[in-house]
Tab-separated table of C-alpha atoms in Angstrom:
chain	number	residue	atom	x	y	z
A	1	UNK	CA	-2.022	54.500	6.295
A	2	UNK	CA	-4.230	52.319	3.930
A	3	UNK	CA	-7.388	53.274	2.646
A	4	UNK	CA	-8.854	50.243	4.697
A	5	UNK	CA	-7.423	52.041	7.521
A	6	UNK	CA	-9.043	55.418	7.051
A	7	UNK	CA	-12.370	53.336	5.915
A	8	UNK	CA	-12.312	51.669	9.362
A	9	UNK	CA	-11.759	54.338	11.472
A	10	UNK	CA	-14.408	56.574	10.102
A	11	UNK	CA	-17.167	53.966	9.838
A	12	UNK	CA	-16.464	53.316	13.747
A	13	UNK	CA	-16.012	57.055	15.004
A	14	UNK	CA	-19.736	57.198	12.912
A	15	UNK	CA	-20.930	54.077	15.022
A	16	UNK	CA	-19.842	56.257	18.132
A	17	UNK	CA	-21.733	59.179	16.479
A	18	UNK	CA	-24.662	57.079	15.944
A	19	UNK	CA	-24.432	55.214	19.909
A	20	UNK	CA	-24.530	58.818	21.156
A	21	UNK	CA	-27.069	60.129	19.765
A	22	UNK	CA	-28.742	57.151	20.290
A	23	UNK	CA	-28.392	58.166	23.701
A	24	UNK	CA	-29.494	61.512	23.097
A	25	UNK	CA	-32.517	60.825	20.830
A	26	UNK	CA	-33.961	57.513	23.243
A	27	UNK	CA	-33.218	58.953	26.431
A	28	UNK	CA	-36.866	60.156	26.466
A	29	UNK	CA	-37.704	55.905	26.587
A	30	UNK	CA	-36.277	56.097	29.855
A	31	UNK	CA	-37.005	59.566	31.847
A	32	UNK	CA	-39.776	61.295	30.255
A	33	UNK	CA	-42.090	59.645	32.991
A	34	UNK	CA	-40.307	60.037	35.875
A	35	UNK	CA	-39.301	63.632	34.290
A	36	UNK	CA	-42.858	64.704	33.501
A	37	UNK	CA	-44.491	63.395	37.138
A	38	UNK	CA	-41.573	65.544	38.721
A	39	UNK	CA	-40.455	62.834	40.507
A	40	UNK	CA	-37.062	63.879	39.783
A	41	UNK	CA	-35.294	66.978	38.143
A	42	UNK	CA	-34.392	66.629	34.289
A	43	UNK	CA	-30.529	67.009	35.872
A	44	UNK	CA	-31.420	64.316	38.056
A	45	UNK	CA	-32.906	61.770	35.402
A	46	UNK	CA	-30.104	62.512	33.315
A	47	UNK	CA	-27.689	61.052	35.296
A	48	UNK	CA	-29.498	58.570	36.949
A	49	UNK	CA	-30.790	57.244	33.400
A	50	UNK	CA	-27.259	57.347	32.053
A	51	UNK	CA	-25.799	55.263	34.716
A	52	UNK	CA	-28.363	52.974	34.604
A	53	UNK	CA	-28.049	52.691	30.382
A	54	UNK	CA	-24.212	51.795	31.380
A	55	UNK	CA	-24.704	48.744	33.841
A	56	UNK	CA	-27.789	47.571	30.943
A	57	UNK	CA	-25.008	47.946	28.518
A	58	UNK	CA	-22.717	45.373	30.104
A	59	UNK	CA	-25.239	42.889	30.580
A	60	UNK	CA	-25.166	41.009	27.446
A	61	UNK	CA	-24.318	40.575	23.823
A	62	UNK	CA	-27.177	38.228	22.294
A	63	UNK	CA	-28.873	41.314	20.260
A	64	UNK	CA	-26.027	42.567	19.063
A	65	UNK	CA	-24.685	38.809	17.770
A	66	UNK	CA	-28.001	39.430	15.530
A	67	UNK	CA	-27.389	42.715	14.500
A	68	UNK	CA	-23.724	41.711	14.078
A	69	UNK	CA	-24.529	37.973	11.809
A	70	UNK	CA	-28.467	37.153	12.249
A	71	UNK	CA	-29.822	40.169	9.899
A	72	UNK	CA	-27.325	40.136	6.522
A	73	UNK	CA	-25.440	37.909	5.628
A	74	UNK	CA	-21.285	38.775	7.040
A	75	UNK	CA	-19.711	38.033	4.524
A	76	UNK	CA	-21.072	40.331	1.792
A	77	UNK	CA	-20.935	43.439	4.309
A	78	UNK	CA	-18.383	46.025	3.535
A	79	UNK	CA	-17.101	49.095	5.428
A	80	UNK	CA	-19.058	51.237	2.980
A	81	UNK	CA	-21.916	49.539	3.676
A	82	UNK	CA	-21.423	49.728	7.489
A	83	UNK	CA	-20.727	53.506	6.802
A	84	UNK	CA	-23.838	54.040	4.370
A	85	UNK	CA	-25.906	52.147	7.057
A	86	UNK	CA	-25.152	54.289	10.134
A	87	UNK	CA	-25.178	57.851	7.912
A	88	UNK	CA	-28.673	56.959	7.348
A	89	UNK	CA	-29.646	55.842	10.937
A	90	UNK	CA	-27.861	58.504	12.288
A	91	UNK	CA	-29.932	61.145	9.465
A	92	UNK	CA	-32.965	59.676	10.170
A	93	UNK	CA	-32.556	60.362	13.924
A	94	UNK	CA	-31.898	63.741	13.818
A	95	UNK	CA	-34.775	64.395	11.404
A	96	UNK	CA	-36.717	62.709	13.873
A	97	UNK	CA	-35.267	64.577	16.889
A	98	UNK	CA	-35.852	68.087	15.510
A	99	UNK	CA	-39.323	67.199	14.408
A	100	UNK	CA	-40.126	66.162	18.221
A	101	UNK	CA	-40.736	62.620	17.377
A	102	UNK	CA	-39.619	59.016	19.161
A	103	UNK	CA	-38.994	57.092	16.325
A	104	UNK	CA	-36.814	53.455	16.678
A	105	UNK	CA	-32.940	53.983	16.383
A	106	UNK	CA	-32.760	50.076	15.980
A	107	UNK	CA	-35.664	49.942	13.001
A	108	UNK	CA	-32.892	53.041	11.508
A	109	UNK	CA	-30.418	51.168	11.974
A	110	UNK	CA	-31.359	47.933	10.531
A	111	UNK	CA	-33.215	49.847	7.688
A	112	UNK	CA	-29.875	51.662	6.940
A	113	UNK	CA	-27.802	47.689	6.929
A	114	UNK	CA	-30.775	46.173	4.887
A	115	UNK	CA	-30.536	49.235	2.153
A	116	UNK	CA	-26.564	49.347	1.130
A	117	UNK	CA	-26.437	45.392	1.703
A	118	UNK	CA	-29.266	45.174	-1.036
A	119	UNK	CA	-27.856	47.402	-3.468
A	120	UNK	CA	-24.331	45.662	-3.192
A	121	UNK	CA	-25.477	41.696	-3.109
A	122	UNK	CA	-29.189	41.798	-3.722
A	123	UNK	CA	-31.507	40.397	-1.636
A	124	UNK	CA	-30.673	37.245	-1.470
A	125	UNK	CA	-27.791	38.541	1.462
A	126	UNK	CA	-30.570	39.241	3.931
A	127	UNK	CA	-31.264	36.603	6.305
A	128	UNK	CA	-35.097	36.708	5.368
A	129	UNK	CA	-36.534	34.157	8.061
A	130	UNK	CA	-34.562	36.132	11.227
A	131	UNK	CA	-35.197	39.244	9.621
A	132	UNK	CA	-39.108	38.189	9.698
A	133	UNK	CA	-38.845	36.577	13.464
A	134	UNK	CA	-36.609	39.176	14.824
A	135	UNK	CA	-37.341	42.342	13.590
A	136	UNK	CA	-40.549	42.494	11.371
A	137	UNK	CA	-42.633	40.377	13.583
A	138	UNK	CA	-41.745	42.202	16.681
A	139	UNK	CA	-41.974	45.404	15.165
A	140	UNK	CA	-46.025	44.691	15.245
A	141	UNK	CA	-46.311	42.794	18.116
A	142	UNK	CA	-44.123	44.762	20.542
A	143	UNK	CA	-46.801	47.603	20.429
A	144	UNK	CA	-49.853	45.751	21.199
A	145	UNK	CA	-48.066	44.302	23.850
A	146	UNK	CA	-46.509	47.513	25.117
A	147	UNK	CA	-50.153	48.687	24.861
A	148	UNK	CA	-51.997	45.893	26.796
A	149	UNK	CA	-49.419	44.950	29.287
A	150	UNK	CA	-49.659	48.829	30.429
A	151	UNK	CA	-53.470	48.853	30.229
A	152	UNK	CA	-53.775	45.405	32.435
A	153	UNK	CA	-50.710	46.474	35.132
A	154	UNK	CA	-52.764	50.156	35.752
A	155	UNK	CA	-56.443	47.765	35.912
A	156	UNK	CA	-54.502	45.890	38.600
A	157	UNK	CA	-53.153	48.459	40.389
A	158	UNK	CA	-56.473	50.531	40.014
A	159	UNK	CA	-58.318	47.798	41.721
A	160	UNK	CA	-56.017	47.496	44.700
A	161	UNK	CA	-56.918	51.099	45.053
A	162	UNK	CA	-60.262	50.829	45.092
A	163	UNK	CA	-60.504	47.669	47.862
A	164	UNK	CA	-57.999	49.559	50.152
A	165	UNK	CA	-59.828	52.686	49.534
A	166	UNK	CA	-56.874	54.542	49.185
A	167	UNK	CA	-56.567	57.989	48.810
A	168	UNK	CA	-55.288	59.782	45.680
A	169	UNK	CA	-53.167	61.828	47.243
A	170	UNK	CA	-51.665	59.360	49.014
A	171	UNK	CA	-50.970	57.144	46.224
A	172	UNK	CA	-49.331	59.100	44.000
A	173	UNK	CA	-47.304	60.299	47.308
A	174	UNK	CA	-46.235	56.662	47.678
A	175	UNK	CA	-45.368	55.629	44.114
A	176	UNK	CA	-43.462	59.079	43.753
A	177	UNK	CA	-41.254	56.840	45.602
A	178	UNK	CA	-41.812	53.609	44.123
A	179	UNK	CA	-41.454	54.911	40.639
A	180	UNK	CA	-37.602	55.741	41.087
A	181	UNK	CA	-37.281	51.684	40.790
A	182	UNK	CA	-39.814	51.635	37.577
A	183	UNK	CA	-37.211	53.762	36.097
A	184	UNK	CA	-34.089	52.770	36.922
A	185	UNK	CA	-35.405	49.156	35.453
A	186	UNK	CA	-36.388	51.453	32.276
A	187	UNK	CA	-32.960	52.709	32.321
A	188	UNK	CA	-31.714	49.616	32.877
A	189	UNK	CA	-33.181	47.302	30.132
A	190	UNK	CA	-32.887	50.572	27.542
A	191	UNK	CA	-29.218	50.012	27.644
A	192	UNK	CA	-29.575	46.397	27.808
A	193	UNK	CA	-31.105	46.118	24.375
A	194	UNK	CA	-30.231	49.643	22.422
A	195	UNK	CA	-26.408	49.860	23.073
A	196	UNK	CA	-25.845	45.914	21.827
A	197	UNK	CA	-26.646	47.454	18.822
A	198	UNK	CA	-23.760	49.776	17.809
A	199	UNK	CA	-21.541	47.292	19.363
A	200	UNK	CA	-23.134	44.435	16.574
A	201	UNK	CA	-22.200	47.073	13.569
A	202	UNK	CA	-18.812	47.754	15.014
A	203	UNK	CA	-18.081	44.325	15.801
A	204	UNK	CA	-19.034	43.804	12.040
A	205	UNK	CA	-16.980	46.711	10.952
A	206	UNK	CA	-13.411	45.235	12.433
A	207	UNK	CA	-14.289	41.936	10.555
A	208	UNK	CA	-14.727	43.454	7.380
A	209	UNK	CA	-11.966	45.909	8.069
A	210	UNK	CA	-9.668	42.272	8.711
A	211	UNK	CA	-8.967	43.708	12.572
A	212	UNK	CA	-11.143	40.544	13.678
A	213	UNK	CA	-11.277	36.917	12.157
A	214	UNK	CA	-13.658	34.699	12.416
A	215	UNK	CA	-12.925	30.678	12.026
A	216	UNK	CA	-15.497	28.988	9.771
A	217	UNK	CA	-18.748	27.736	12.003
A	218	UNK	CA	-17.488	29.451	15.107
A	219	UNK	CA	-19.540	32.245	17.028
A	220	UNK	CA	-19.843	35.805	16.096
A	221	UNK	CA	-18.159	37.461	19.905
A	222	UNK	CA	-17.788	40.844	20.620
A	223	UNK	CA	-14.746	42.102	22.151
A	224	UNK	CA	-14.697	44.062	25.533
A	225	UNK	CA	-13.845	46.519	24.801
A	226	UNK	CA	-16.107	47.206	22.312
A	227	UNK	CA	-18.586	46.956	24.702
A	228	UNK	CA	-17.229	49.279	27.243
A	229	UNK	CA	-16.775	51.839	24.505
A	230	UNK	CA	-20.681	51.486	23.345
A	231	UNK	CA	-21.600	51.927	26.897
A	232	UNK	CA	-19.448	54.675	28.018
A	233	UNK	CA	-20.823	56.488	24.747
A	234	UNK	CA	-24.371	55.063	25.373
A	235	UNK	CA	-24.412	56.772	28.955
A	236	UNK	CA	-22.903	59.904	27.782
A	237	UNK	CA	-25.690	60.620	24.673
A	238	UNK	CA	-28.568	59.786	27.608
A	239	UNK	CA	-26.784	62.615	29.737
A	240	UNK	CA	-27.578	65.243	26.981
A	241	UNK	CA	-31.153	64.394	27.049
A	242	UNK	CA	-33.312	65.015	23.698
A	243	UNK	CA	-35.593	67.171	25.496
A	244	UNK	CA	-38.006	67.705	22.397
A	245	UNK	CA	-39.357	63.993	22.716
A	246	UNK	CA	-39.134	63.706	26.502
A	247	UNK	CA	-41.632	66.927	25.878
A	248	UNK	CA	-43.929	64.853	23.447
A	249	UNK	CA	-43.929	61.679	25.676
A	250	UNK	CA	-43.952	62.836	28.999
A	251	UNK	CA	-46.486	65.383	28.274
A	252	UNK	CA	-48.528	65.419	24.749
A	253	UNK	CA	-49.695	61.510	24.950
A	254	UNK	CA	-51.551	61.820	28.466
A	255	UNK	CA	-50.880	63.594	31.654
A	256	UNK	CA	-48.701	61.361	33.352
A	257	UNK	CA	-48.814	60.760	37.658
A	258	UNK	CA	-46.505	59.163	39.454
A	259	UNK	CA	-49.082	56.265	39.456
A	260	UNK	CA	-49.033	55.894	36.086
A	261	UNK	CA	-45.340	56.412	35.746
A	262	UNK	CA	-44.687	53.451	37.472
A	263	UNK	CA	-47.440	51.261	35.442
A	264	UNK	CA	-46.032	52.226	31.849
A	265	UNK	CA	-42.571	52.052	32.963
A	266	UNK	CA	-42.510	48.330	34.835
A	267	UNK	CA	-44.854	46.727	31.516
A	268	UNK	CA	-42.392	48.416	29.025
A	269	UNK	CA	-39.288	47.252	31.252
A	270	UNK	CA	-40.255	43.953	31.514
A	271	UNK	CA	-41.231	43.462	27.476
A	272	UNK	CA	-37.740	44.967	26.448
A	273	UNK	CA	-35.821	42.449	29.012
A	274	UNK	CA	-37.515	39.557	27.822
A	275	UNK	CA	-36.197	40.561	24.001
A	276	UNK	CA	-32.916	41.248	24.935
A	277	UNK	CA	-32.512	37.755	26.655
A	278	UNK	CA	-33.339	36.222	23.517
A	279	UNK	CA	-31.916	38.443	21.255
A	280	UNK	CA	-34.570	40.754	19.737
A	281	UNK	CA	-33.466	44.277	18.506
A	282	UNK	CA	-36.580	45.615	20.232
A	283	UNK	CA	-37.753	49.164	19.910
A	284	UNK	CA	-37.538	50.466	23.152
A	285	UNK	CA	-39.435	53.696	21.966
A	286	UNK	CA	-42.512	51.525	20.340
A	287	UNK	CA	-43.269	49.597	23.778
A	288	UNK	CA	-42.634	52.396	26.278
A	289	UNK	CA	-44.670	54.761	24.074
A	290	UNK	CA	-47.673	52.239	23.904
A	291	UNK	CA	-47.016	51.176	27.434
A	292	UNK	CA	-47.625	54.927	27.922
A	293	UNK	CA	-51.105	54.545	25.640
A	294	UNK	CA	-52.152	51.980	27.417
A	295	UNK	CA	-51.837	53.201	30.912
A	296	UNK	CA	-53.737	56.242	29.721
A	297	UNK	CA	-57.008	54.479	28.485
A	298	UNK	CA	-57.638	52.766	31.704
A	299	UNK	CA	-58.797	56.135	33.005
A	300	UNK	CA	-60.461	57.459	30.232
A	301	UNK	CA	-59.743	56.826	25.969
A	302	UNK	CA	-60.089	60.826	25.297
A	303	UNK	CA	-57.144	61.473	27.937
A	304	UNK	CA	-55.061	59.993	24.891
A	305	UNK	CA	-53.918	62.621	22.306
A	306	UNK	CA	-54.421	60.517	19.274
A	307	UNK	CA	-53.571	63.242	16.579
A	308	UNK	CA	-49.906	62.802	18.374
A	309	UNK	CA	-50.474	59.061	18.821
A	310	UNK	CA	-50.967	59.166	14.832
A	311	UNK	CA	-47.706	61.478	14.211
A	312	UNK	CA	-45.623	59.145	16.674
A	313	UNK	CA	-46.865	55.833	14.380
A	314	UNK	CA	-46.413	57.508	10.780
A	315	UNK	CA	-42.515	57.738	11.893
A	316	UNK	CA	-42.660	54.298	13.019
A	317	UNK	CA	-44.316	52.710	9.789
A	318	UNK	CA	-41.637	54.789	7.893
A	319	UNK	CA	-38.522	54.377	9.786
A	320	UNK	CA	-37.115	51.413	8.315
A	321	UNK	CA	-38.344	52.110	4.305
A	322	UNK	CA	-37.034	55.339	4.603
A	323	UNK	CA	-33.237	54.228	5.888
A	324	UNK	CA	-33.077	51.471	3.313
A	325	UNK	CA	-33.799	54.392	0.852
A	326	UNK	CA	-31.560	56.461	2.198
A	327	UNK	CA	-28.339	54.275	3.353
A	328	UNK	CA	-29.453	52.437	-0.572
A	329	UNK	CA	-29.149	55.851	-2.586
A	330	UNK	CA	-25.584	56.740	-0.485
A	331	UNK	CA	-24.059	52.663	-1.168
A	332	UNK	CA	-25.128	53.308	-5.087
A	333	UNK	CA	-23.667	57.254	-5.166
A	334	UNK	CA	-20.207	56.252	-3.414
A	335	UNK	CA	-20.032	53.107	-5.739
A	336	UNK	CA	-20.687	55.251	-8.654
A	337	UNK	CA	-17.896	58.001	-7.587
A	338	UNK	CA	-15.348	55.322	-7.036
C-alpha cells in the first residue's frame, strides 16, 4: 500500500475524529435549553438532538462546496495539510471542551486549513474576498444578530403576555410543549450547517489523495456517501453529549425557562438556516450563545453572567489565530522531518 494510501486514510479516519467530536463538543448548541428548562431528560435530548443533526445533515452541500473550494485555493491543498488542519481543530476542541467553553468547531477548522495552506503556498492560496464575505464578516455579524434577533423574538412574545394577561405559570406550562419544536429546528439546522463541514475537508482530501477528479471549470460535488458517513458520525458525537458546555450554556449565562428556551432557540435556528442556504460556515455556537444573551436582557441586563459572557468571547476572538498557529507549526515540523 502506497504512502498516498496510508496518507489518505488517516487524514479521513481524523475528519471522522474531528465530525464526532464535533458532535460531542456542539451538541450543547442544540440541547442545553431544552436540557436546562427540563423539558426533556439529558437521555432524551441526546437522542432526539442526534436524530435531528442526521436529517440537517442530508439537507444540503452548499457550505461544505466552500469549505471544500471557496476558502483555499484546491489545488495547492495536500493531505498533510488536510491532516495538519483537522489535528489542530480537533486540539483546539478538546482544549475547549475540558475548559467548559463553546468555542466554533468551524472557526477551528478553517483556522487549522488557513494555517498549513499558508505555510506551504503563502498567502496568496487563500481565497481572500470569500474568506472576508464568508467567514470573517459573519464571524462579527452573526453575534449581534444572534443577540438582537433573541432580544426582539422574547419583546414580542413578552408583549403578547402582557395583553392576554397570561399567567406565568401557565406559559411556561405551554411552551414546555412548544419548545420541543424550537429544538428539534435547533437540532435540525446544527446539522444542516456543522456536518457540511467535515464532508468539505474530506471531499478535499479524496481529490488530493487522486480518489476524486475534478474536470477543469466544473463544480466541486460531494459524493453520497460522504455525506451519509459525516452524518451518521455527526449524530453519533451529539449522542455523547459534552456535558461541561451544555452546563455553562444552559445554566451559567442566565436561568433559562421554557419561555425563553423557545425564544433563543427559534432566533438562533432561523439565523443558522439562512447561512446554510447560502453557504456560510456559520458558528452555530456564536448565534445560539448570543441568542441566549439576548433573550436574557429583555428581563433584566444583571440576569446575564458577563464574567462567563467574557470567557465564552476570549475563545471566540482566539479560535481561529490559535488553529492557524497550531495546524501552521505541525505543516512546518512534518515538512521539516520529511
Amino acid at each position: 500500500m502506497s504512502i498516498t494510501i496510508l496518507l489518505l486514510i488517516a487524514v479521513v479516519v481524523l475528519a471522522l475524529a474531528f465530525e464526532f467530536i464535533n458532535g460531542f463538543h456542539d451538541c450543547a448548541n442544540a440541547i442545553a435549553t431544552v436540557v436546562s428548562t427540563k423539558v426533556l431528560s439529558p437521555k432524551q435530548a441526546v437522542l432526539f438532538s442526534a436524530v435531528l443533526n442526521f436529517i440537517g445533515a442530508l439537507t444540503g452541500t452548499h457550505v461544505a462546496k466552500t469549505i471544500g473550494s471557496g476558502i483555499v485555493n484546491g489545488e495547492m491543498v495536500t493531505l498533510t495539510v488536510i491532516f495538519c488542519a483537522l489535528f489542530a481543530a480537533i486540539v483546539w476542541n478538546i482544549l475547549t471542551w475540558l475548559l467548559g467553553l463553546p468555542s466554533s468547531s468551524s472557526h477551528a477548522l478553517i483556522g487549522g486549513l488557513l494555517g498549513a495552506t499558508i505555510v506551504k503556498a503563502g498567502v496568496e492560496a487563500v481565497h481572500v474576498d470569500t474568506l472576508v464575505e464568508k467567514v470573517i464578516a459573519p464571524m462579527f455579524v452573526s453575534p449581534v444578530l444572534g443577540f438582537a434577533t433573541g432580544f426582539i423574538l422574547m419583546l414580542v412574545i413578552a408583549w403578547f403576555i402582557i395583553i392576554f394577561k397570561s399567567k406565568p405559570d401557565s406559559i411556561n406550562k405551554k411552551f414546555r410543549k412548544i419548545q420541543l419544536i424550537s429544538s428539534a429546528l435547533m437540532a435540525f439546522s446544527h446539522g444542516s450547517n456543522d456536518a457540511q463541514k467535515t464532508m468539505g475537508i474530506i471531499t478535499l482530501a479524496l481529490f488530493a489523495g487522486g480518489v476524486l477528479h475534478k474536470a477543469p471549470g466544473a463544480d466541486f460535488e460531494i459524493p453520497i456517501y460522504v455525506i451519509m458517513a459525516c452524518a451518521i458520525t455527526m449524530a453519533a458525537g451529539t449522542m455523547n453529549g459534552g456535558w461541561k458546555i451544555i452546563k455553562t450554556m444552559g445554566h451559567k449565562i442566565i436561568k433559562l425557562k421554557p419561555i425563553h428556551g423557545f425564544a433563543a432557540e427559534t432566533s438562533a435556528a432561523g439565523l443558522i438556516l439562512i447561512a446554510s442556504h447560502f453557504g456560510i460556515p456559520l458558528s452555530t455556537t456564536h448565534v445560539i450563545s448570543t441568542s441566549i444573551m439576548g433573550v436574557g436582557t429583555t428581563f433584566h441586563a444583571h440576569a446575564v453572567k458577563w464574567n462567563v459572557v467574557g470567557n465564552i468571547v476570549v475563545a471566540w476572538v482566539l479560535t481561529i489565530p490559535a488553529c492557524l498557529i497550531i495546524s501552521a507549526i505541525s505543516y512546518y515540523l512534518i515538512y521539516k522531518i520529511v
